[in-house]
């Protein structure tokens, strides 16, 4: 049997912010080709974990390690993690007035090419590339000329995150509440895009507290997080039990 390649491995992670411990001894292993979901109550530390994996400077790792493709990235800069292939779709994407969406996307794309010692792409060729991507995710091309996320609805911001993910072809994509604020149709469409993007060479970590996304995407593993730790791991069935019985269901299993 071929050994699976470890994409993300987190060992005994402890994280503080403002002298408060938020992640308390978390372990997680995601192999290439897998889709994982993390669920958990508000305040259990899900977004903190997402930010720490991508290198957010406001959080201090006090113990433990994060490995990406067998390389220790615990103390690496966010830029370097991004160039190595980690992408984070924010729970609350930031509006950047004055920066056009297409310029932002092209700069991000060219930064990556540069890091890979490849030639940067000119605006015209980029326009062709991004138009192809935007059509594939059913997004209106008019969004390219708007300012980054400015005045976008919740669903449009999330779609724009998906566009970035597919453009950068990230190997590990962390999608923090990509489903929040979406109506049923938008949720279906985003789920479809995520499923199309997922393949044997990448990995996806979904963070959510709703079952719908899990129903649509059917991740390989579902983890339940509580008080900064993963307390239960199973398949998509866990999510439907939580939907039926609430998070009490998990405390009964502990
Ligand atoms: P979740 O995404 O699971 O709802 P978060 O990771 O956003 O949870 O937050 C976990 C806990 O950490 C919460 O109690 C939150 O208030 C706290 N927290 C997160 N970031 C900060 C911060 N920068 N400063 C202070 N407390 C924070
Ligand atoms: Mg959160």
PDB file of N, CA and C in Angstrom, residues 1-91:
ATOM      1  N   UNK A   1       0.839  -1.208   0.000  1.00  0.00           N
ATOM      2  CA  UNK A   1       0.000   0.000   0.000  1.00  0.00           C
ATOM      3  C   UNK A   1       0.871   1.255   0.000  1.00  0.00           C
ATOM      4  N   UNK A   2       0.458   2.247  -0.785  1.00  0.00           N
ATOM      5  CA  UNK A   2       1.231   3.486  -0.832  1.00  0.00           C
ATOM      6  C   UNK A   2       0.952   4.309   0.432  1.00  0.00           C
ATOM      7  N   UNK A   3       2.032   4.816   1.027  1.00  0.00           N
ATOM      8  CA  UNK A   3       1.854   5.663   2.193  1.00  0.00           C
ATOM      9  C   UNK A   3       1.208   6.974   1.818  1.00  0.00           C
ATOM     10  N   UNK A   4       0.253   7.401   2.626  1.00  0.00           N
ATOM     11  CA  UNK A   4      -0.370   8.703   2.350  1.00  0.00           C
ATOM     12  C   UNK A   4       0.605   9.795   2.738  1.00  0.00           C
ATOM     13  N   UNK A   5       0.592  10.876   1.976  1.00  0.00           N
ATOM     14  CA  UNK A   5       1.488  11.973   2.362  1.00  0.00           C
ATOM     15  C   UNK A   5       0.815  12.887   3.367  1.00  0.00           C
ATOM     16  N   UNK A   6       1.540  13.155   4.450  1.00  0.00           N
ATOM     17  CA  UNK A   6       1.006  14.054   5.466  1.00  0.00           C
ATOM     18  C   UNK A   6       1.049  15.485   4.948  1.00  0.00           C
ATOM     19  N   UNK A   7      -0.091  16.117   4.916  1.00  0.00           N
ATOM     20  CA  UNK A   7      -0.140  17.509   4.453  1.00  0.00           C
ATOM     21  C   UNK A   7       0.021  18.429   5.655  1.00  0.00           C
ATOM     22  N   UNK A   8      -0.813  18.220   6.663  1.00  0.00           N
ATOM     23  CA  UNK A   8      -0.751  19.050   7.868  1.00  0.00           C
ATOM     24  C   UNK A   8      -0.726  18.143   9.092  1.00  0.00           C
ATOM     25  N   UNK A   9       0.247  18.388   9.948  1.00  0.00           N
ATOM     26  CA  UNK A   9       0.295  17.598  11.173  1.00  0.00           C
ATOM     27  C   UNK A   9       0.512  18.558  12.336  1.00  0.00           C
ATOM     28  N   UNK A  10      -0.413  18.540  13.266  1.00  0.00           N
ATOM     29  CA  UNK A  10      -0.309  19.426  14.433  1.00  0.00           C
ATOM     30  C   UNK A  10      -0.152  18.555  15.659  1.00  0.00           C
ATOM     31  N   UNK A  11       0.869  18.887  16.443  1.00  0.00           N
ATOM     32  CA  UNK A  11       1.144  18.068  17.605  1.00  0.00           C
ATOM     33  C   UNK A  11       1.144  18.899  18.887  1.00  0.00           C
ATOM     34  N   UNK A  12       0.283  18.556  19.807  1.00  0.00           N
ATOM     35  CA  UNK A  12       0.231  19.161  21.147  1.00  0.00           C
ATOM     36  C   UNK A  12       0.298  20.692  21.123  1.00  0.00           C
ATOM     37  N   UNK A  13      -0.536  21.276  20.286  1.00  0.00           N
ATOM     38  CA  UNK A  13      -0.478  22.731  20.110  1.00  0.00           C
ATOM     39  C   UNK A  13      -1.145  23.480  21.267  1.00  0.00           C
ATOM     40  N   UNK A  14      -0.394  24.451  21.800  1.00  0.00           N
ATOM     41  CA  UNK A  14      -0.934  25.363  22.820  1.00  0.00           C
ATOM     42  C   UNK A  14      -0.749  26.780  22.310  1.00  0.00           C
ATOM     43  N   UNK A  15      -1.819  27.558  22.369  1.00  0.00           N
ATOM     44  CA  UNK A  15      -1.755  28.931  21.837  1.00  0.00           C
ATOM     45  C   UNK A  15      -2.353  29.918  22.831  1.00  0.00           C
ATOM     46  N   UNK A  16      -1.662  31.029  22.979  1.00  0.00           N
ATOM     47  CA  UNK A  16      -2.137  32.106  23.855  1.00  0.00           C
ATOM     48  C   UNK A  16      -2.429  33.357  23.054  1.00  0.00           C
ATOM     49  N   UNK A  17      -3.397  34.110  23.532  1.00  0.00           N
ATOM     50  CA  UNK A  17      -3.477  35.493  23.077  1.00  0.00           C
ATOM     51  C   UNK A  17      -3.876  36.323  24.290  1.00  0.00           C
ATOM     52  N   UNK A  18      -3.282  37.482  24.430  1.00  0.00           N
ATOM     53  CA  UNK A  18      -3.526  38.335  25.609  1.00  0.00           C
ATOM     54  C   UNK A  18      -3.473  37.543  26.916  1.00  0.00           C
ATOM     55  N   UNK A  19      -2.456  36.717  27.029  1.00  0.00           N
ATOM     56  CA  UNK A  19      -2.231  35.910  28.236  1.00  0.00           C
ATOM     57  C   UNK A  19      -3.347  34.924  28.555  1.00  0.00           C
ATOM     58  N   UNK A  20      -4.144  34.607  27.541  1.00  0.00           N
ATOM     59  CA  UNK A  20      -5.200  33.627  27.789  1.00  0.00           C
ATOM     60  C   UNK A  20      -4.959  32.449  26.863  1.00  0.00           C
ATOM     61  N   UNK A  21      -4.998  31.235  27.418  1.00  0.00           N
ATOM     62  CA  UNK A  21      -4.787  30.074  26.551  1.00  0.00           C
ATOM     63  C   UNK A  21      -6.074  29.753  25.804  1.00  0.00           C
ATOM     64  N   UNK A  22      -5.969  29.691  24.469  1.00  0.00           N
ATOM     65  CA  UNK A  22      -7.169  29.448  23.657  1.00  0.00           C
ATOM     66  C   UNK A  22      -7.122  28.069  23.010  1.00  0.00           C
ATOM     67  N   UNK A  23      -5.936  27.642  22.604  1.00  0.00           N
ATOM     68  CA  UNK A  23      -5.772  26.268  22.098  1.00  0.00           C
ATOM     69  C   UNK A  23      -4.962  25.519  23.154  1.00  0.00           C
ATOM     70  N   UNK A  24      -5.474  24.357  23.560  1.00  0.00           N
ATOM     71  CA  UNK A  24      -4.882  23.675  24.719  1.00  0.00           C
ATOM     72  C   UNK A  24      -4.557  22.225  24.449  1.00  0.00           C
ATOM     73  N   UNK A  25      -3.508  21.988  23.676  1.00  0.00           N
ATOM     74  CA  UNK A  25      -3.074  20.610  23.459  1.00  0.00           C
ATOM     75  C   UNK A  25      -3.831  19.959  22.317  1.00  0.00           C
ATOM     76  N   UNK A  26      -3.796  20.612  21.171  1.00  0.00           N
ATOM     77  CA  UNK A  26      -4.565  20.103  20.032  1.00  0.00           C
ATOM     78  C   UNK A  26      -3.686  19.270  19.094  1.00  0.00           C
ATOM     79  N   UNK A  27      -4.213  18.120  18.679  1.00  0.00           N
ATOM     80  CA  UNK A  27      -3.540  17.263  17.689  1.00  0.00           C
ATOM     81  C   UNK A  27      -4.443  17.124  16.473  1.00  0.00           C
ATOM     82  N   UNK A  28      -3.822  17.143  15.293  1.00  0.00           N
ATOM     83  CA  UNK A  28      -4.613  16.985  14.066  1.00  0.00           C
ATOM     84  C   UNK A  28      -3.706  16.489  12.953  1.00  0.00           C
ATOM     85  N   UNK A  29      -4.198  15.523  12.180  1.00  0.00           N
ATOM     86  CA  UNK A  29      -3.432  15.049  11.018  1.00  0.00           C
ATOM     87  C   UNK A  29      -4.326  15.064   9.784  1.00  0.00           C
ATOM     88  N   UNK A  30      -3.884  15.767   8.767  1.00  0.00           N
ATOM     89  CA  UNK A  30      -4.622  15.810   7.496  1.00  0.00           C
ATOM     90  C   UNK A  30      -3.696  15.329   6.392  1.00  0.00           C
ATOM     91  N   UNK A  31      -4.090  14.281   5.699  1.00  0.00           N
ATOM     92  CA  UNK A  31      -3.276  13.769   4.592  1.00  0.00           C
ATOM     93  C   UNK A  31      -3.708  14.406   3.280  1.00  0.00           C
ATOM     94  N   UNK A  32      -2.773  14.376   2.338  1.00  0.00           N
ATOM     95  CA  UNK A  32      -3.078  14.842   0.983  1.00  0.00           C
ATOM     96  C   UNK A  32      -4.283  14.055   0.453  1.00  0.00           C
ATOM     97  N   UNK A  33      -5.195  14.787  -0.207  1.00  0.00           N
ATOM     98  CA  UNK A  33      -6.352  14.112  -0.796  1.00  0.00           C
ATOM     99  C   UNK A  33      -7.563  14.024   0.125  1.00  0.00           C
ATOM    100  N   UNK A  34      -7.432  14.536   1.342  1.00  0.00           N
ATOM    101  CA  UNK A  34      -8.537  14.408   2.302  1.00  0.00           C
ATOM    102  C   UNK A  34      -9.270  15.732   2.523  1.00  0.00           C
ATOM    103  N   UNK A  35     -10.552  15.597   2.865  1.00  0.00           N
ATOM    104  CA  UNK A  35     -11.331  16.765   3.301  1.00  0.00           C
ATOM    105  C   UNK A  35     -11.714  16.536   4.771  1.00  0.00           C
ATOM    106  N   UNK A  36     -11.347  17.485   5.601  1.00  0.00           N
ATOM    107  CA  UNK A  36     -11.688  17.412   7.027  1.00  0.00           C
ATOM    108  C   UNK A  36     -12.612  18.566   7.390  1.00  0.00           C
ATOM    109  N   UNK A  37     -13.437  18.340   8.394  1.00  0.00           N
ATOM    110  CA  UNK A  37     -14.260  19.444   8.908  1.00  0.00           C
ATOM    111  C   UNK A  37     -14.067  19.533  10.408  1.00  0.00           C
ATOM    112  N   UNK A  38     -14.028  20.749  10.912  1.00  0.00           N
ATOM    113  CA  UNK A  38     -14.009  20.957  12.361  1.00  0.00           C
ATOM    114  C   UNK A  38     -15.286  21.680  12.736  1.00  0.00           C
ATOM    115  N   UNK A  39     -15.993  21.091  13.692  1.00  0.00           N
ATOM    116  CA  UNK A  39     -17.204  21.732  14.201  1.00  0.00           C
ATOM    117  C   UNK A  39     -16.983  22.058  15.665  1.00  0.00           C
ATOM    118  N   UNK A  40     -17.827  22.867  16.225  1.00  0.00           N
ATOM    119  CA  UNK A  40     -17.704  23.173  17.652  1.00  0.00           C
ATOM    120  C   UNK A  40     -18.475  24.428  17.971  1.00  0.00           C
ATOM    121  N   UNK A  41     -18.811  24.543  19.256  1.00  0.00           N
ATOM    122  CA  UNK A  41     -19.577  25.709  19.711  1.00  0.00           C
ATOM    123  C   UNK A  41     -18.825  26.995  19.425  1.00  0.00           C
ATOM    124  N   UNK A  42     -19.548  28.098  19.495  1.00  0.00           N
ATOM    125  CA  UNK A  42     -18.906  29.410  19.419  1.00  0.00           C
ATOM    126  C   UNK A  42     -17.867  29.529  20.514  1.00  0.00           C
ATOM    127  N   UNK A  43     -16.732  30.077  20.183  1.00  0.00           N
ATOM    128  CA  UNK A  43     -15.723  30.328  21.210  1.00  0.00           C
ATOM    129  C   UNK A  43     -14.875  29.109  21.542  1.00  0.00           C
ATOM    130  N   UNK A  44     -15.020  28.005  20.786  1.00  0.00           N
ATOM    131  CA  UNK A  44     -14.227  26.821  21.126  1.00  0.00           C
ATOM    132  C   UNK A  44     -12.799  26.912  20.577  1.00  0.00           C
ATOM    133  N   UNK A  45     -12.534  27.901  19.733  1.00  0.00           N
ATOM    134  CA  UNK A  45     -11.160  28.105  19.263  1.00  0.00           C
ATOM    135  C   UNK A  45     -10.937  27.765  17.803  1.00  0.00           C
ATOM    136  N   UNK A  46     -12.019  27.572  17.053  1.00  0.00           N
ATOM    137  CA  UNK A  46     -11.893  27.144  15.653  1.00  0.00           C
ATOM    138  C   UNK A  46     -11.187  28.194  14.790  1.00  0.00           C
ATOM    139  N   UNK A  47     -11.661  29.443  14.880  1.00  0.00           N
ATOM    140  CA  UNK A  47     -11.038  30.496  14.057  1.00  0.00           C
ATOM    141  C   UNK A  47      -9.603  30.742  14.498  1.00  0.00           C
ATOM    142  N   UNK A  48      -9.366  30.630  15.794  1.00  0.00           N
ATOM    143  CA  UNK A  48      -7.993  30.812  16.292  1.00  0.00           C
ATOM    144  C   UNK A  48      -7.086  29.761  15.659  1.00  0.00           C
ATOM    145  N   UNK A  49      -7.554  28.526  15.621  1.00  0.00           N
ATOM    146  CA  UNK A  49      -6.756  27.465  15.022  1.00  0.00           C
ATOM    147  C   UNK A  49      -6.462  27.784  13.556  1.00  0.00           C
ATOM    148  N   UNK A  50      -7.493  28.215  12.826  1.00  0.00           N
ATOM    149  CA  UNK A  50      -7.312  28.544  11.407  1.00  0.00           C
ATOM    150  C   UNK A  50      -6.256  29.629  11.253  1.00  0.00           C
ATOM    151  N   UNK A  51      -6.320  30.650  12.106  1.00  0.00           N
ATOM    152  CA  UNK A  51      -5.385  31.761  11.987  1.00  0.00           C
ATOM    153  C   UNK A  51      -3.969  31.333  12.376  1.00  0.00           C
ATOM    154  N   UNK A  52      -3.877  30.485  13.379  1.00  0.00           N
ATOM    155  CA  UNK A  52      -2.555  30.034  13.815  1.00  0.00           C
ATOM    156  C   UNK A  52      -1.889  29.170  12.732  1.00  0.00           C
ATOM    157  N   UNK A  53      -2.684  28.350  12.047  1.00  0.00           N
ATOM    158  CA  UNK A  53      -2.093  27.521  10.978  1.00  0.00           C
ATOM    159  C   UNK A  53      -1.547  28.419   9.873  1.00  0.00           C
ATOM    160  N   UNK A  54      -2.231  29.544   9.641  1.00  0.00           N
ATOM    161  CA  UNK A  54      -1.722  30.420   8.573  1.00  0.00           C
ATOM    162  C   UNK A  54      -0.740  31.473   9.067  1.00  0.00           C
ATOM    163  N   UNK A  55      -0.435  31.473  10.356  1.00  0.00           N
ATOM    164  CA  UNK A  55       0.664  32.316  10.846  1.00  0.00           C
ATOM    165  C   UNK A  55       0.270  33.695  11.350  1.00  0.00           C
ATOM    166  N   UNK A  56      -0.951  33.855  11.802  1.00  0.00           N
ATOM    167  CA  UNK A  56      -1.407  35.157  12.303  1.00  0.00           C
ATOM    168  C   UNK A  56      -0.533  35.631  13.477  1.00  0.00           C
ATOM    169  N   UNK A  57      -0.034  36.876  13.399  1.00  0.00           N
ATOM    170  CA  UNK A  57       0.926  37.338  14.407  1.00  0.00           C
ATOM    171  C   UNK A  57       0.332  37.627  15.790  1.00  0.00           C
ATOM    172  N   UNK A  58      -0.986  37.695  15.931  1.00  0.00           N
ATOM    173  CA  UNK A  58      -1.554  38.038  17.247  1.00  0.00           C
ATOM    174  C   UNK A  58      -1.590  36.858  18.221  1.00  0.00           C
ATOM    175  N   UNK A  59      -1.206  35.691  17.737  1.00  0.00           N
ATOM    176  CA  UNK A  59      -1.312  34.507  18.596  1.00  0.00           C
ATOM    177  C   UNK A  59       0.062  33.916  18.865  1.00  0.00           C
ATOM    178  N   UNK A  60       0.342  33.608  20.126  1.00  0.00           N
ATOM    179  CA  UNK A  60       1.648  33.036  20.472  1.00  0.00           C
ATOM    180  C   UNK A  60       1.511  31.528  20.689  1.00  0.00           C
ATOM    181  N   UNK A  61       2.365  30.810  20.007  1.00  0.00           N
ATOM    182  CA  UNK A  61       2.412  29.363  20.225  1.00  0.00           C
ATOM    183  C   UNK A  61       3.342  29.135  21.404  1.00  0.00           C
ATOM    184  N   UNK A  62       2.808  28.563  22.471  1.00  0.00           N
ATOM    185  CA  UNK A  62       3.621  28.384  23.671  1.00  0.00           C
ATOM    186  C   UNK A  62       4.181  26.968  23.768  1.00  0.00           C
ATOM    187  N   UNK A  63       3.567  26.046  23.049  1.00  0.00           N
ATOM    188  CA  UNK A  63       4.025  24.657  23.073  1.00  0.00           C
ATOM    189  C   UNK A  63       3.506  23.949  21.834  1.00  0.00           C
ATOM    190  N   UNK A  64       4.229  22.924  21.391  1.00  0.00           N
ATOM    191  CA  UNK A  64       3.764  22.107  20.275  1.00  0.00           C
ATOM    192  C   UNK A  64       4.287  22.578  18.928  1.00  0.00           C
ATOM    193  N   UNK A  65       3.933  21.838  17.892  1.00  0.00           N
ATOM    194  CA  UNK A  65       4.454  22.114  16.554  1.00  0.00           C
ATOM    195  C   UNK A  65       3.406  21.955  15.472  1.00  0.00           C
ATOM    196  N   UNK A  66       3.652  22.681  14.375  1.00  0.00           N
ATOM    197  CA  UNK A  66       2.817  22.539  13.177  1.00  0.00           C
ATOM    198  C   UNK A  66       3.739  22.148  12.019  1.00  0.00           C
ATOM    199  N   UNK A  67       3.427  21.035  11.374  1.00  0.00           N
ATOM    200  CA  UNK A  67       4.210  20.591  10.218  1.00  0.00           C
ATOM    201  C   UNK A  67       3.347  20.681   8.972  1.00  0.00           C
ATOM    202  N   UNK A  68       3.945  21.205   7.893  1.00  0.00           N
ATOM    203  CA  UNK A  68       3.251  21.246   6.602  1.00  0.00           C
ATOM    204  C   UNK A  68       4.130  20.500   5.610  1.00  0.00           C
ATOM    205  N   UNK A  69       3.608  19.454   5.031  1.00  0.00           N
ATOM    206  CA  UNK A  69       4.384  18.573   4.148  1.00  0.00           C
ATOM    207  C   UNK A  69       5.717  18.191   4.804  1.00  0.00           C
ATOM    208  N   UNK A  70       5.635  17.773   6.029  1.00  0.00           N
ATOM    209  CA  UNK A  70       6.783  17.292   6.822  1.00  0.00           C
ATOM    210  C   UNK A  70       7.800  18.364   7.191  1.00  0.00           C
ATOM    211  N   UNK A  71       7.463  19.609   6.958  1.00  0.00           N
ATOM    212  CA  UNK A  71       8.395  20.679   7.307  1.00  0.00           C
ATOM    213  C   UNK A  71       7.817  21.443   8.501  1.00  0.00           C
ATOM    214  N   UNK A  72       8.661  21.729   9.479  1.00  0.00           N
ATOM    215  CA  UNK A  72       8.173  22.440  10.663  1.00  0.00           C
ATOM    216  C   UNK A  72       7.958  23.923  10.337  1.00  0.00           C
ATOM    217  N   UNK A  73       6.701  24.353  10.352  1.00  0.00           N
ATOM    218  CA  UNK A  73       6.404  25.754   9.989  1.00  0.00           C
ATOM    219  C   UNK A  73       5.911  26.550  11.201  1.00  0.00           C
ATOM    220  N   UNK A  74       6.069  25.974  12.394  1.00  0.00           N
ATOM    221  CA  UNK A  74       5.488  26.570  13.611  1.00  0.00           C
ATOM    222  C   UNK A  74       5.768  28.064  13.733  1.00  0.00           C
ATOM    223  N   UNK A  75       6.992  28.479  13.382  1.00  0.00           N
ATOM    224  CA  UNK A  75       7.343  29.882  13.593  1.00  0.00           C
ATOM    225  C   UNK A  75       7.581  30.631  12.275  1.00  0.00           C
ATOM    226  N   UNK A  76       7.027  30.102  11.177  1.00  0.00           N
ATOM    227  CA  UNK A  76       7.244  30.794   9.899  1.00  0.00           C
ATOM    228  C   UNK A  76       6.294  31.963   9.676  1.00  0.00           C
ATOM    229  N   UNK A  77       6.748  32.900   8.850  1.00  0.00           N
ATOM    230  CA  UNK A  77       5.931  34.072   8.513  1.00  0.00           C
ATOM    231  C   UNK A  77       4.730  33.639   7.679  1.00  0.00           C
ATOM    232  N   UNK A  78       3.610  34.381   7.804  1.00  0.00           N
ATOM    233  CA  UNK A  78       2.421  34.039   7.013  1.00  0.00           C
ATOM    234  C   UNK A  78       2.693  34.005   5.505  1.00  0.00           C
ATOM    235  N   UNK A  79       3.512  34.941   5.011  1.00  0.00           N
ATOM    236  CA  UNK A  79       3.792  34.988   3.561  1.00  0.00           C
ATOM    237  C   UNK A  79       4.417  33.687   3.096  1.00  0.00           C
ATOM    238  N   UNK A  80       5.363  33.227   3.903  1.00  0.00           N
ATOM    239  CA  UNK A  80       6.075  32.022   3.496  1.00  0.00           C
ATOM    240  C   UNK A  80       5.143  30.805   3.522  1.00  0.00           C
ATOM    241  N   UNK A  81       4.243  30.772   4.494  1.00  0.00           N
ATOM    242  CA  UNK A  81       3.277  29.661   4.542  1.00  0.00           C
ATOM    243  C   UNK A  81       2.376  29.707   3.309  1.00  0.00           C
ATOM    244  N   UNK A  82       1.995  30.929   2.952  1.00  0.00           N
ATOM    245  CA  UNK A  82       1.121  31.074   1.788  1.00  0.00           C
ATOM    246  C   UNK A  82       1.831  30.599   0.519  1.00  0.00           C
ATOM    247  N   UNK A  83       3.110  30.979   0.387  1.00  0.00           N
ATOM    248  CA  UNK A  83       3.851  30.543  -0.796  1.00  0.00           C
ATOM    249  C   UNK A  83       4.060  29.041  -0.824  1.00  0.00           C
ATOM    250  N   UNK A  84       4.116  28.454   0.364  1.00  0.00           N
ATOM    251  CA  UNK A  84       4.290  26.992   0.406  1.00  0.00           C
ATOM    252  C   UNK A  84       3.000  26.268   0.046  1.00  0.00           C
ATOM    253  N   UNK A  85       1.859  27.008   0.052  1.00  0.00           N
ATOM    254  CA  UNK A  85       0.616  26.362  -0.383  1.00  0.00           C
ATOM    255  C   UNK A  85      -0.524  26.344   0.609  1.00  0.00           C
ATOM    256  N   UNK A  86      -0.418  27.176   1.674  1.00  0.00           N
ATOM    257  CA  UNK A  86      -1.532  27.225   2.635  1.00  0.00           C
ATOM    258  C   UNK A  86      -2.396  28.443   2.325  1.00  0.00           C
ATOM    259  N   UNK A  87      -3.682  28.226   2.277  1.00  0.00           N
ATOM    260  CA  UNK A  87      -4.599  29.337   2.002  1.00  0.00           C
ATOM    261  C   UNK A  87      -5.670  29.388   3.081  1.00  0.00           C
ATOM    262  N   UNK A  88      -5.937  30.581   3.592  1.00  0.00           N
ATOM    263  CA  UNK A  88      -7.014  30.739   4.576  1.00  0.00           C
ATOM    264  C   UNK A  88      -8.092  31.656   4.025  1.00  0.00           C
ATOM    265  N   UNK A  89      -9.310  31.136   3.959  1.00  0.00           N
ATOM    266  CA  UNK A  89     -10.462  31.980   3.621  1.00  0.00           C
ATOM    267  C   UNK A  89     -11.022  32.466   4.949  1.00  0.00           C
ATOM    268  N   UNK A  90     -11.006  33.770   5.146  1.00  0.00           N
ATOM    269  CA  UNK A  90     -11.402  34.334   6.436  1.00  0.00           C
ATOM    270  C   UNK A  90     -12.889  34.179   6.720  1.00  0.00           C
ATOM    271  N   UNK A  91     -13.190  34.061   8.022  1.00  0.00           N
ATOM    272  CA  UNK A  91     -14.592  34.067   8.434  1.00  0.00           C
ATOM    273  C   UNK A  91     -15.219  35.432   8.093  1.00  0.00           C
TER     274      UNK A  91
END
